[in-house]
Short mmCIF file of C-alpha atoms in Angstrom, two decimals:
data_model
loop_
_atom_site.label_atom_id
_atom_site.label_comp_id
_atom_site.label_asym_id
_atom_site.label_seq_id
_atom_site.Cartn_x
_atom_site.Cartn_y
_atom_site.Cartn_z
CA MET A 1 23.24 -20.48 27.96
CA LEU A 2 26.65 -21.81 27.38
CA MET A 3 28.38 -20.54 23.84
CA ASP A 4 31.98 -22.54 22.85
CA PHE A 5 34.21 -21.04 20.91
CA ARG A 6 36.75 -22.93 17.73
CA LEU A 7 38.90 -21.50 16.53
CA PRO A 8 38.90 -20.17 13.43
CA ASP A 9 40.62 -20.33 10.43
CA LEU A 10 43.34 -17.25 10.79
CA GLY A 11 44.13 -17.76 6.92
CA GLU A 12 46.61 -18.87 4.01
CA GLY A 13 45.04 -22.28 4.77
CA LEU A 14 46.99 -22.99 8.50
CA THR A 15 45.24 -25.70 9.63
CA GLU A 16 46.71 -25.35 13.77
CA SER A 17 47.34 -22.58 16.13
CA GLU A 18 49.28 -22.97 19.48
CA ILE A 19 47.96 -21.07 22.40
CA VAL A 20 51.06 -19.11 23.47
CA ASN A 21 49.05 -17.02 26.67
CA TRP A 22 45.38 -16.61 27.65
CA HIS A 23 44.53 -13.09 28.81
CA VAL A 24 41.39 -14.00 30.39
CA GLY A 25 40.19 -16.93 33.06
CA VAL A 26 37.47 -18.53 34.23
CA GLY A 27 34.29 -16.34 35.78
CA ASP A 28 36.45 -13.37 33.74
CA THR A 29 33.19 -11.04 32.26
CA VAL A 30 33.82 -10.20 28.36
CA THR A 31 32.77 -7.78 25.91
CA LEU A 32 32.55 -7.87 23.12
CA ASN A 33 35.49 -7.73 20.82
CA GLN A 34 37.90 -7.55 23.83
CA VAL A 35 41.37 -10.06 22.79
CA ILE A 36 41.05 -12.96 25.14
CA ALA A 37 44.47 -14.81 23.95
CA GLU A 38 47.22 -14.74 21.62
CA VAL A 39 47.93 -17.82 19.47
CA GLU A 40 50.56 -18.82 17.70
CA THR A 41 49.89 -20.13 14.00
CA ALA A 42 52.90 -21.75 11.42
CA LYS A 43 53.98 -17.76 10.72
CA ALA A 44 52.93 -15.47 13.35
CA ILE A 45 51.18 -13.91 16.93
CA VAL A 46 47.67 -13.85 16.33
CA GLU A 47 45.45 -12.21 18.55
CA LEU A 48 42.10 -13.26 19.37
CA PRO A 49 38.98 -11.60 20.11
CA SER A 50 36.02 -12.23 21.59
CA PRO A 51 33.36 -13.08 19.95
CA TYR A 52 30.71 -13.07 22.65
CA ALA A 53 29.72 -11.11 25.37
CA GLY A 54 29.28 -12.40 28.91
CA ILE A 55 31.41 -14.31 31.15
CA VAL A 56 34.38 -17.07 30.62
CA ALA A 57 33.08 -20.44 31.88
CA ARG A 58 35.64 -22.27 30.69
CA LEU A 59 39.00 -23.49 28.77
CA TYR A 60 39.84 -26.08 27.35
CA ALA A 61 43.42 -25.91 26.23
CA GLU A 62 46.40 -24.36 28.39
CA PRO A 63 48.79 -22.98 26.92
CA GLY A 64 51.53 -24.45 24.89
CA VAL A 65 49.29 -27.04 23.22
CA THR A 66 48.20 -27.56 19.54
CA VAL A 67 44.74 -26.91 18.64
CA ASN A 68 42.93 -28.32 15.21
CA VAL A 69 41.52 -25.34 13.38
CA GLY A 70 38.05 -26.17 14.44
CA GLU A 71 37.74 -27.28 17.07
CA PRO A 72 36.57 -25.39 20.39
CA ILE A 73 39.17 -23.62 23.02
CA VAL A 74 36.91 -21.43 25.81
CA ALA A 75 33.32 -21.51 26.39
CA PHE A 76 31.10 -18.17 27.54
CA GLU A 77 28.16 -17.97 30.05
CA VAL A 78 26.03 -15.72 27.61
CA GLU A 79 22.09 -14.53 27.74
CA ALA A 80 20.07 -16.49 25.80
CA SER A 81 19.32 -13.21 23.92
CA ALA A 82 22.47 -12.48 22.84
CA GLY A 83 23.25 -12.98 19.56
CA LEU A 84 26.05 -13.37 17.32
CA VAL A 85 28.01 -11.16 15.21
CA GLY A 86 26.97 -12.39 11.18
CA SER A 87 24.85 -15.30 12.43
CA ARG A 88 21.79 -16.53 15.13
CA ALA A 89 22.95 -17.92 18.95
CA THR A 90 19.69 -19.83 19.10
CA ASP A 91 21.39 -21.72 15.87
CA ALA A 92 22.46 -24.53 18.28
CA ALA A 93 23.53 -27.93 16.75
CA PRO A 94 21.50 -30.79 18.62
CA ASP A 95 25.03 -32.71 20.03
CA ALA A 96 25.63 -29.42 21.95
CA ALA A 97 21.80 -29.58 23.43
CA SER A 98 22.46 -32.56 24.50
CA ARG A 99 25.33 -31.81 26.78
CA GLY A 100 23.77 -28.31 27.74
CA THR A 101 26.04 -25.78 25.05
CA ALA A 102 24.74 -24.20 22.18
CA GLU A 103 27.74 -23.67 19.24
CA SER A 104 27.32 -22.00 15.98
CA PRO A 105 29.46 -20.99 13.28
CA ALA A 106 32.40 -19.11 13.98
CA PRO A 107 31.66 -15.44 13.87
CA ASN A 108 32.50 -13.49 11.07
CA LEU A 109 34.58 -10.97 12.14
CA VAL A 110 37.66 -8.81 11.69
CA GLY A 111 41.50 -11.29 11.71
CA TYR A 112 38.90 -14.09 11.76
CA GLY A 113 39.02 -15.33 8.41
CA ALA A 114 37.01 -18.18 6.74
CA ARG A 115 34.67 -19.56 9.49
CA ALA A 116 35.46 -23.11 11.12
CA GLU A 117 33.73 -26.45 9.62
CA SER A 118 31.56 -27.89 12.01
CA GLY A 119 31.76 -30.68 14.28
CA VAL A 120 34.14 -31.37 16.22
CA PRO A 121 37.59 -32.43 15.52
CA GLN A 122 39.66 -35.27 17.82
CA ARG A 123 41.60 -33.83 20.32
CA ARG A 124 45.03 -33.58 20.51
CA ALA A 125 47.73 -34.63 23.05
CA ARG A 126 48.46 -32.71 25.24
CA ARG A 127 52.63 -30.58 24.77
CA ALA A 128 54.40 -29.36 27.97
CA GLY A 129 54.46 -25.79 27.53
CA SER A 130 54.49 -22.28 29.50
CA GLU A 131 51.19 -21.79 31.69
CA SER A 132 49.39 -19.33 33.46
CA PRO A 133 48.93 -19.33 37.10
CA SER A 134 45.55 -18.12 37.13
CA VAL A 135 44.14 -20.49 34.69
CA GLN A 136 41.62 -23.75 35.91
CA VAL A 137 41.90 -25.96 32.25
CA VAL A 138 39.78 -28.87 30.96
CA ALA A 139 39.39 -31.22 28.90
CA ALA A 140 36.94 -30.95 25.04
CA PRO A 141 33.79 -32.27 26.41
CA ALA A 142 32.90 -35.62 25.00
CA PRO A 143 29.65 -37.02 23.59
CA VAL A 144 29.53 -39.52 26.08
CA PRO A 145 26.06 -40.22 28.46
CA ASP A 146 27.92 -38.98 31.39
CA PRO A 147 29.99 -36.88 31.07
CA ALA A 148 33.31 -36.51 33.44
CA PRO A 149 32.65 -33.45 35.37
CA VAL A 150 34.11 -29.58 35.13
CA LEU A 151 37.14 -29.19 36.67
CA ALA A 152 36.69 -25.19 35.86
CA ALA A 153 34.55 -23.39 37.99
CA VAL A 154 31.32 -22.17 36.28
CA PRO A 155 30.04 -18.92 37.59
CA SER A 156 26.88 -19.01 39.85
CA SER A 157 25.45 -17.00 36.42
CA ALA A 158 25.90 -20.60 34.49
CA ALA A 159 23.40 -22.99 33.88
CA PRO A 160 23.52 -25.59 36.61
CA MET A 161 25.83 -28.61 35.88
CA PRO A 162 24.82 -32.36 37.74
CA THR A 163 26.20 -33.15 40.75
CA PRO A 164 28.70 -36.09 40.25
CA THR A 165 29.13 -39.03 41.14
CA ALA A 166 31.93 -41.07 43.23
CA ALA A 167 32.91 -42.76 39.98
CA SER A 168 32.34 -39.57 38.12
CA ALA A 169 34.46 -37.70 40.22
CA ALA A 170 37.78 -39.98 39.70
CA PRO A 171 40.43 -38.47 36.58
CA VAL A 172 39.79 -39.73 33.76
CA ASP A 173 43.65 -39.52 32.62
CA ARG A 174 45.71 -38.42 34.32
CA PRO A 175 47.04 -36.83 37.58
CA ARG A 176 46.79 -33.22 37.70
CA SER A 177 49.56 -31.26 37.56
CA THR A 178 51.33 -28.51 35.85
CA PRO A 179 54.17 -29.35 32.36
CA PRO A 180 57.38 -28.47 34.37
CA VAL A 181 56.04 -30.35 37.62
CA ARG A 182 55.27 -33.51 35.22
CA LYS A 183 58.97 -32.90 33.87
CA LEU A 184 60.33 -33.17 36.93
CA ALA A 185 58.76 -36.20 38.12
CA HIS A 186 59.60 -37.40 34.86
CA ASP A 187 63.35 -36.47 35.26
CA LEU A 188 63.67 -37.94 38.68
CA GLY A 189 61.29 -41.59 37.52
CA ILE A 190 57.78 -40.29 39.96
CA ASP A 191 55.31 -42.17 39.17
CA LEU A 192 52.18 -39.08 39.93
CA ALA A 193 49.29 -41.68 39.71
CA GLN A 194 50.74 -42.57 43.33
CA LEU A 195 50.59 -39.17 44.56
CA ALA A 196 48.56 -37.15 46.69
CA GLY A 197 48.30 -33.31 45.85
CA THR A 198 48.23 -30.71 47.59
CA GLY A 199 48.17 -27.84 46.36
CA ASP A 200 44.42 -26.43 45.25
CA HIS A 201 41.97 -29.16 44.13
CA GLY A 202 44.38 -32.18 44.66
CA LEU A 203 46.95 -30.36 42.13
CA ILE A 204 49.85 -32.12 42.07
CA THR A 205 53.04 -29.59 43.44
CA ARG A 206 56.91 -29.14 42.50
CA GLU A 207 56.93 -29.90 46.83
CA ASP A 208 54.98 -33.24 46.22
CA VAL A 209 57.34 -34.86 43.68
CA GLU A 210 60.56 -33.24 45.31
CA ALA A 211 59.30 -35.04 48.39
CA ALA A 212 58.70 -38.01 46.94
CA ALA A 213 61.76 -38.03 44.86
CA SER A 214 63.73 -37.35 48.79
CA ALA A 215 61.58 -40.01 50.51
CA MET A 216 62.74 -42.95 46.93
CA THR A 217 66.36 -41.66 48.23
CA SER A 218 65.96 -42.49 51.46
CA GLY A 219 64.66 -45.91 51.36
CA VAL A 220 61.42 -44.61 52.87
CA GLY A 221 58.03 -44.42 52.07
CA GLU A 222 58.65 -44.89 47.99
CA VAL A 223 56.70 -44.77 45.27
CA PRO A 224 55.46 -48.59 44.46
CA ASP A 225 55.69 -50.65 41.30
CA ARG A 226 57.96 -47.70 39.94
CA PRO A 227 62.37 -49.32 40.30
CA ALA A 228 63.91 -46.47 42.13
CA PRO A 229 66.36 -44.40 39.44
CA GLU A 230 70.11 -45.18 39.74
CA PRO A 231 71.59 -42.69 42.48
CA SER A 232 73.89 -40.02 40.75
CA SER A 233 74.93 -36.33 40.79
CA ARG A 234 73.08 -35.59 37.94
CA ALA A 235 69.76 -37.27 39.01
CA ALA A 236 70.21 -35.62 42.09
CA SER A 237 69.69 -32.21 41.79
CA GLY A 238 67.56 -32.61 38.94
CA ALA A 239 69.03 -31.77 35.91
CA ALA A 240 68.27 -33.39 32.79
CA ARG A 241 70.71 -35.37 30.84
CA GLU A 242 69.20 -33.60 27.37
CA THR A 243 66.53 -31.78 26.04
CA ARG A 244 63.82 -32.13 23.73
CA THR A 245 61.72 -29.57 22.07
CA PRO A 246 59.06 -30.64 19.81
CA ILE A 247 58.47 -29.32 16.42
CA ARG A 248 56.24 -26.51 15.88
CA SER A 249 55.36 -23.57 14.75
CA VAL A 250 57.37 -21.18 12.63
CA ARG A 251 59.85 -23.91 13.09
CA LYS A 252 58.33 -26.12 11.93
CA HIS A 253 56.44 -24.80 9.38
CA THR A 254 60.14 -23.55 8.10
CA ALA A 255 61.78 -26.54 7.63
CA ALA A 256 58.55 -27.88 5.43
CA ALA A 257 59.21 -25.14 3.22
CA MET A 258 62.93 -24.92 3.14
CA VAL A 259 62.47 -29.06 2.32
CA GLN A 260 60.03 -27.70 -0.57
CA SER A 261 62.33 -25.27 -1.71
CA ALA A 262 65.76 -26.90 -1.58
CA PHE A 263 63.81 -30.71 -3.83
CA THR A 264 61.98 -28.20 -6.11
CA ALA A 265 63.65 -25.91 -7.81
CA PRO A 266 67.50 -26.56 -8.72
CA HIS A 267 69.96 -23.99 -6.86
CA VAL A 268 72.94 -22.30 -8.30
CA THR A 269 74.76 -20.03 -6.41
CA GLU A 270 77.44 -16.96 -7.33
CA PHE A 271 79.34 -15.07 -5.64
CA LEU A 272 81.09 -11.59 -6.13
CA THR A 273 83.91 -9.80 -4.37
CA VAL A 274 82.56 -6.18 -4.47
CA ASP A 275 84.78 -3.06 -3.25
CA VAL A 276 81.47 -1.09 -1.31
CA THR A 277 84.21 2.12 -0.04
CA ALA A 278 82.30 4.68 -2.19
CA THR A 279 78.71 2.79 -0.92
CA MET A 280 80.24 3.46 2.89
CA GLU A 281 81.35 7.25 2.74
CA LEU A 282 77.84 8.30 1.16
CA LEU A 283 75.95 6.28 3.90
CA ALA A 284 78.40 8.18 6.48
CA ARG A 285 77.40 11.86 4.97
CA LEU A 286 73.54 10.85 5.15
CA LYS A 287 74.31 10.06 8.59
CA GLN A 288 75.20 13.65 8.98
CA ASP A 289 72.53 15.00 6.86
CA ARG A 290 70.78 16.54 9.92
CA SER A 291 66.88 15.86 7.60
CA LEU A 292 67.76 12.65 7.39
CA ALA A 293 68.52 12.05 11.04
CA GLU A 294 65.14 10.61 11.88
CA HIS A 295 65.52 7.50 8.72
CA ARG A 296 67.86 4.86 10.27
CA ILE A 297 69.47 3.83 6.60
CA GLY A 298 72.11 1.66 7.02
CA ILE A 299 74.00 -0.90 4.83
CA LEU A 300 70.87 -3.01 4.16
CA ALA A 301 68.25 -0.22 2.83
CA ILE A 302 71.09 0.41 -0.25
CA VAL A 303 71.21 -2.65 -1.22
CA ALA A 304 67.40 -3.33 -1.48
CA LYS A 305 67.24 -0.18 -3.47
CA ALA A 306 70.57 -1.84 -5.46
CA LEU A 307 68.73 -4.89 -5.93
CA CYS A 308 65.29 -3.22 -7.59
CA ILE A 309 66.89 -1.11 -9.89
CA ALA A 310 69.13 -4.27 -11.13
CA VAL A 311 65.65 -5.76 -11.21
CA ARG A 312 63.90 -3.74 -13.96
CA ARG A 313 67.07 -4.53 -16.43
CA ASN A 314 66.69 -8.08 -15.12
CA PRO A 315 63.39 -9.29 -14.56
CA SER A 316 63.65 -12.60 -14.84
CA VAL A 317 64.89 -12.28 -11.01
CA ASN A 318 61.59 -11.37 -10.26
CA THR A 319 60.17 -14.58 -11.82
CA HIS A 320 57.70 -17.13 -10.12
CA TRP A 321 57.65 -20.89 -12.29
CA ASP A 322 53.64 -21.67 -11.82
CA ASP A 323 53.84 -25.54 -11.76
CA VAL A 324 50.07 -26.36 -12.23
CA ALA A 325 49.16 -23.61 -14.90
CA GLN A 326 52.93 -24.99 -16.46
CA GLU A 327 53.72 -21.52 -17.00
CA ILE A 328 56.32 -18.85 -15.59
CA VAL A 329 55.17 -15.47 -13.68
CA GLU A 330 56.72 -12.66 -14.20
CA PHE A 331 56.22 -9.71 -12.24
CA HIS A 332 55.58 -5.96 -12.40
CA TYR A 333 56.41 -5.21 -9.22
CA VAL A 334 58.57 -6.46 -5.92
CA ASN A 335 57.75 -7.58 -2.83
CA LEU A 336 61.29 -7.83 -1.14
CA GLY A 337 61.25 -10.71 1.35
CA ILE A 338 63.60 -9.78 4.05
CA ALA A 339 64.57 -13.26 6.18
CA ALA A 340 64.32 -12.16 9.72
CA ALA A 341 66.11 -14.33 12.26
CA THR A 342 63.44 -14.12 15.12
CA PRO A 343 63.72 -16.13 19.04
CA ARG A 344 60.87 -18.51 16.99
CA GLY A 345 63.13 -19.65 14.56
CA LEU A 346 63.52 -17.69 10.81
CA VAL A 347 60.44 -15.92 9.48
CA VAL A 348 60.73 -13.94 5.82
CA PRO A 349 58.30 -10.96 5.85
CA ASN A 350 58.19 -8.91 3.17
CA ILE A 351 58.06 -5.16 2.19
CA PRO A 352 55.22 -4.64 -0.82
CA ASP A 353 55.58 -2.39 -4.11
CA VAL A 354 58.99 -1.72 -2.34
CA GLY A 355 60.04 -0.38 -6.18
CA ASP A 356 57.90 3.03 -5.31
CA LEU A 357 59.45 3.75 -1.60
CA THR A 358 62.56 6.62 -1.80
CA LEU A 359 65.26 5.36 0.01
CA PRO A 360 64.24 7.01 3.54
CA GLU A 361 61.14 5.60 3.11
CA LEU A 362 62.54 2.27 2.36
CA ALA A 363 64.65 2.76 5.52
CA ASP A 364 62.23 3.20 7.81
CA ALA A 365 59.58 0.21 5.82
CA LEU A 366 63.33 -2.02 6.76
CA ALA A 367 63.06 -0.11 10.55
CA ALA A 368 59.61 -1.60 11.02
CA LEU A 369 59.70 -4.83 9.66
CA THR A 370 62.43 -6.35 11.77
CA ALA A 371 60.97 -4.67 14.95
CA THR A 372 57.18 -6.46 13.90
CA ALA A 373 58.85 -9.63 13.35
CA ARG A 374 61.46 -10.06 16.09
CA ASP A 375 57.87 -9.44 18.17
CA GLY A 376 56.27 -11.59 17.04
CA ARG A 377 53.58 -9.89 15.67
CA THR A 378 53.92 -10.06 11.82
CA GLU A 379 50.55 -9.62 10.45
CA PRO A 380 50.25 -13.32 8.16
CA ALA A 381 49.17 -11.54 4.87
CA ARG A 382 53.20 -10.26 5.49
CA LEU A 383 54.43 -13.34 5.28
CA SER A 384 53.15 -14.93 2.00
CA GLY A 385 53.89 -13.21 -1.59
CA GLY A 386 56.81 -12.28 -2.06
CA THR A 387 59.05 -11.83 -5.00
CA ILE A 388 62.37 -11.76 -4.47
CA SER A 389 64.36 -11.62 -0.83
CA ILE A 390 67.46 -10.68 1.13
CA THR A 391 69.08 -12.16 3.72
CA ASN A 392 71.63 -10.06 5.99
CA ILE A 393 73.75 -12.68 7.20
CA GLY A 394 77.22 -9.86 7.54
CA VAL A 395 75.61 -8.79 10.74
CA PHE A 396 76.89 -12.31 12.24
CA GLY A 397 80.46 -12.00 11.08
CA ILE A 398 80.06 -14.19 8.06
CA ASP A 399 81.67 -13.47 4.57
CA ALA A 400 79.02 -15.76 2.25
CA GLY A 401 77.26 -18.62 2.12
CA THR A 402 74.48 -20.49 0.50
CA PRO A 403 71.23 -18.98 0.59
CA ILE A 404 68.14 -21.36 -0.05
CA LEU A 405 65.41 -19.73 -1.84
CA ASN A 406 61.89 -19.15 -0.10
CA PRO A 407 59.64 -21.04 -1.71
CA GLY A 408 57.66 -19.43 -4.83
CA GLU A 409 60.35 -16.92 -5.74
CA ALA A 410 63.27 -17.28 -8.22
CA ALA A 411 66.62 -15.16 -6.47
CA ILE A 412 67.64 -14.61 -3.16
CA LEU A 413 70.87 -12.17 -2.31
CA ALA A 414 73.31 -12.85 0.40
CA MET A 415 74.74 -10.08 2.01
CA GLY A 416 78.46 -10.81 3.39
CA ALA A 417 80.28 -8.47 6.46
CA VAL A 418 81.49 -5.52 5.72
CA ARG A 419 84.80 -5.56 5.88
CA ARG A 420 88.47 -3.32 5.95
CA GLU A 421 91.00 -5.44 3.97
CA PRO A 422 94.22 -4.28 1.80
CA ARG A 423 93.30 -3.88 -1.72
CA GLU A 424 94.85 -2.88 -4.86
CA HIS A 425 93.34 1.25 -5.58
CA GLU A 426 94.62 3.89 -8.01
CA GLY A 427 97.60 1.72 -8.49
CA GLY A 428 98.97 0.90 -5.54
CA ILE A 429 97.63 -1.00 -1.79
CA ALA A 430 94.79 0.75 0.01
CA LEU A 431 93.03 -0.59 2.68
CA ARG A 432 89.51 -0.73 1.43
CA ASP A 433 85.74 -1.86 2.67
CA VAL A 434 84.82 -4.88 0.85
CA MET A 435 82.22 -7.17 0.85
CA THR A 436 80.64 -10.09 -0.68
CA LEU A 437 77.10 -10.83 -1.97
CA SER A 438 75.89 -14.51 -2.47
CA LEU A 439 73.18 -14.82 -5.84
CA SER A 440 70.94 -18.05 -5.20
CA PHE A 441 68.75 -18.39 -8.17
CA ASP A 442 65.77 -21.01 -9.92
CA HIS A 443 67.61 -22.35 -12.98
CA ARG A 444 64.44 -23.10 -14.18
CA LEU A 445 63.68 -20.02 -13.94
CA VAL A 446 66.61 -17.76 -14.82
CA ASP A 447 70.06 -18.22 -16.67
CA GLY A 448 73.86 -17.81 -15.83
CA GLU A 449 74.05 -15.16 -17.85
CA GLN A 450 71.02 -13.04 -16.40
CA GLY A 451 72.08 -14.64 -13.16
CA SER A 452 75.34 -12.98 -13.70
CA ARG A 453 74.79 -9.44 -15.14
CA PHE A 454 71.78 -9.46 -11.97
CA LEU A 455 74.75 -9.80 -9.34
CA ALA A 456 77.44 -7.78 -11.18
CA ASP A 457 74.92 -4.74 -11.95
CA ILE A 458 74.25 -4.69 -7.64
CA GLY A 459 77.97 -4.80 -7.38
CA MET A 460 78.44 -2.18 -9.79
CA MET A 461 76.33 0.01 -7.86
CA LEU A 462 77.59 -0.69 -4.96
CA ARG A 463 80.91 -0.08 -5.79
CA ASP A 464 79.67 3.52 -7.64
CA PRO A 465 76.57 4.17 -6.07
CA ALA A 466 76.64 7.21 -8.45
CA ARG A 467 76.19 5.24 -11.56
CA ALA A 468 72.76 4.16 -9.88
CA PHE A 469 71.31 7.42 -11.36
CA ALA A 470 72.77 6.19 -14.44
CA MET A 471 70.34 3.25 -14.15
CA VAL A 472 67.17 3.96 -13.08
#
């Protein structure tokens, strides 16, 4: 029988995910818990394991399509006696039986989160994106008396499909093509509905579109009902005059969070320029220590350690404003968020209980967190629950800025670039290593005095690292 697998709730109340790529194609045999796809939520890329052992019969969404939680994404041909993990395969919904498939709640597998609600939400419009040539995509089956024929090939072991009639064989939405080809046709003013595809199963290829564009330019074989585009060097070369990128996934989540933070918490930012020559000399000595050769201890680890020590003396910066309960929540632990720039946008994963880590352990945790974030593999749990954050804008050569609070946190510290500058030192002028720190805090939770003392404590430890031992 055919079993639909619906996109599960991947945690944190996320309502949608984007299909990044498929690891399987129609006709492939899969085993239970085999990774079949990667999806990108608003926070990270998550691998989806197969809830069934069987044969892939249909793929309902192509890479680049955003799917709502609860929508079917793939169908499997399984044996009638095969059971679900945590549910029975024989419990099929009545509407599923009417269209030749059986559906059950999503299996309760590790990593799936809560079960998706039953029912088929309305499909969203497909968006252009990456594609996999080995994947054949079909539209989600609609509850109509005479469904359109399935375009993807069903393996011989699957239940026989009804023979399509001439009326049902006609395309119901748009000509078959890939997102890059549709974009090229749009740029060149080609109507795909007027083209006959030369690819497999009538697929319209790039060569078909370019041939139609060439015919239009020469005035021979014009595509009817579409005016020829004005001749220009850009149109002739197919170059686009602008690029439009859908707002989704990490960028969409970050934008909403920043707007919420900026217009909810009253931000105050203070700046402090610190002579960090002693800290840089300490780092140079640590790098020469063979016992620490496996640990990449850098300025970020030193600043993070100083922040954790300063939090103990200034607990108001490690708090949360609970608007619903009308309470101020003070945390007795530090989950340190680190703002990381990734190819998919800004994320702020956190290191839990960072105050209990030694300096080498903290350096290792920072390196692992940064590498995982850049690969888009951060666990959803690490993207929430932070209590205070650091952003290192100095790596971009920036001296200072006004960082926006991570929603739910009371403070965020920005590290500027370390620069060699002439400064007054021991009664004379000398070249010194200088860094500017920028601290933004929520003025509902942190008064100016408290924020100033916190920033001054961090500056004092960076100016003289030995002072950190006296402040622990």
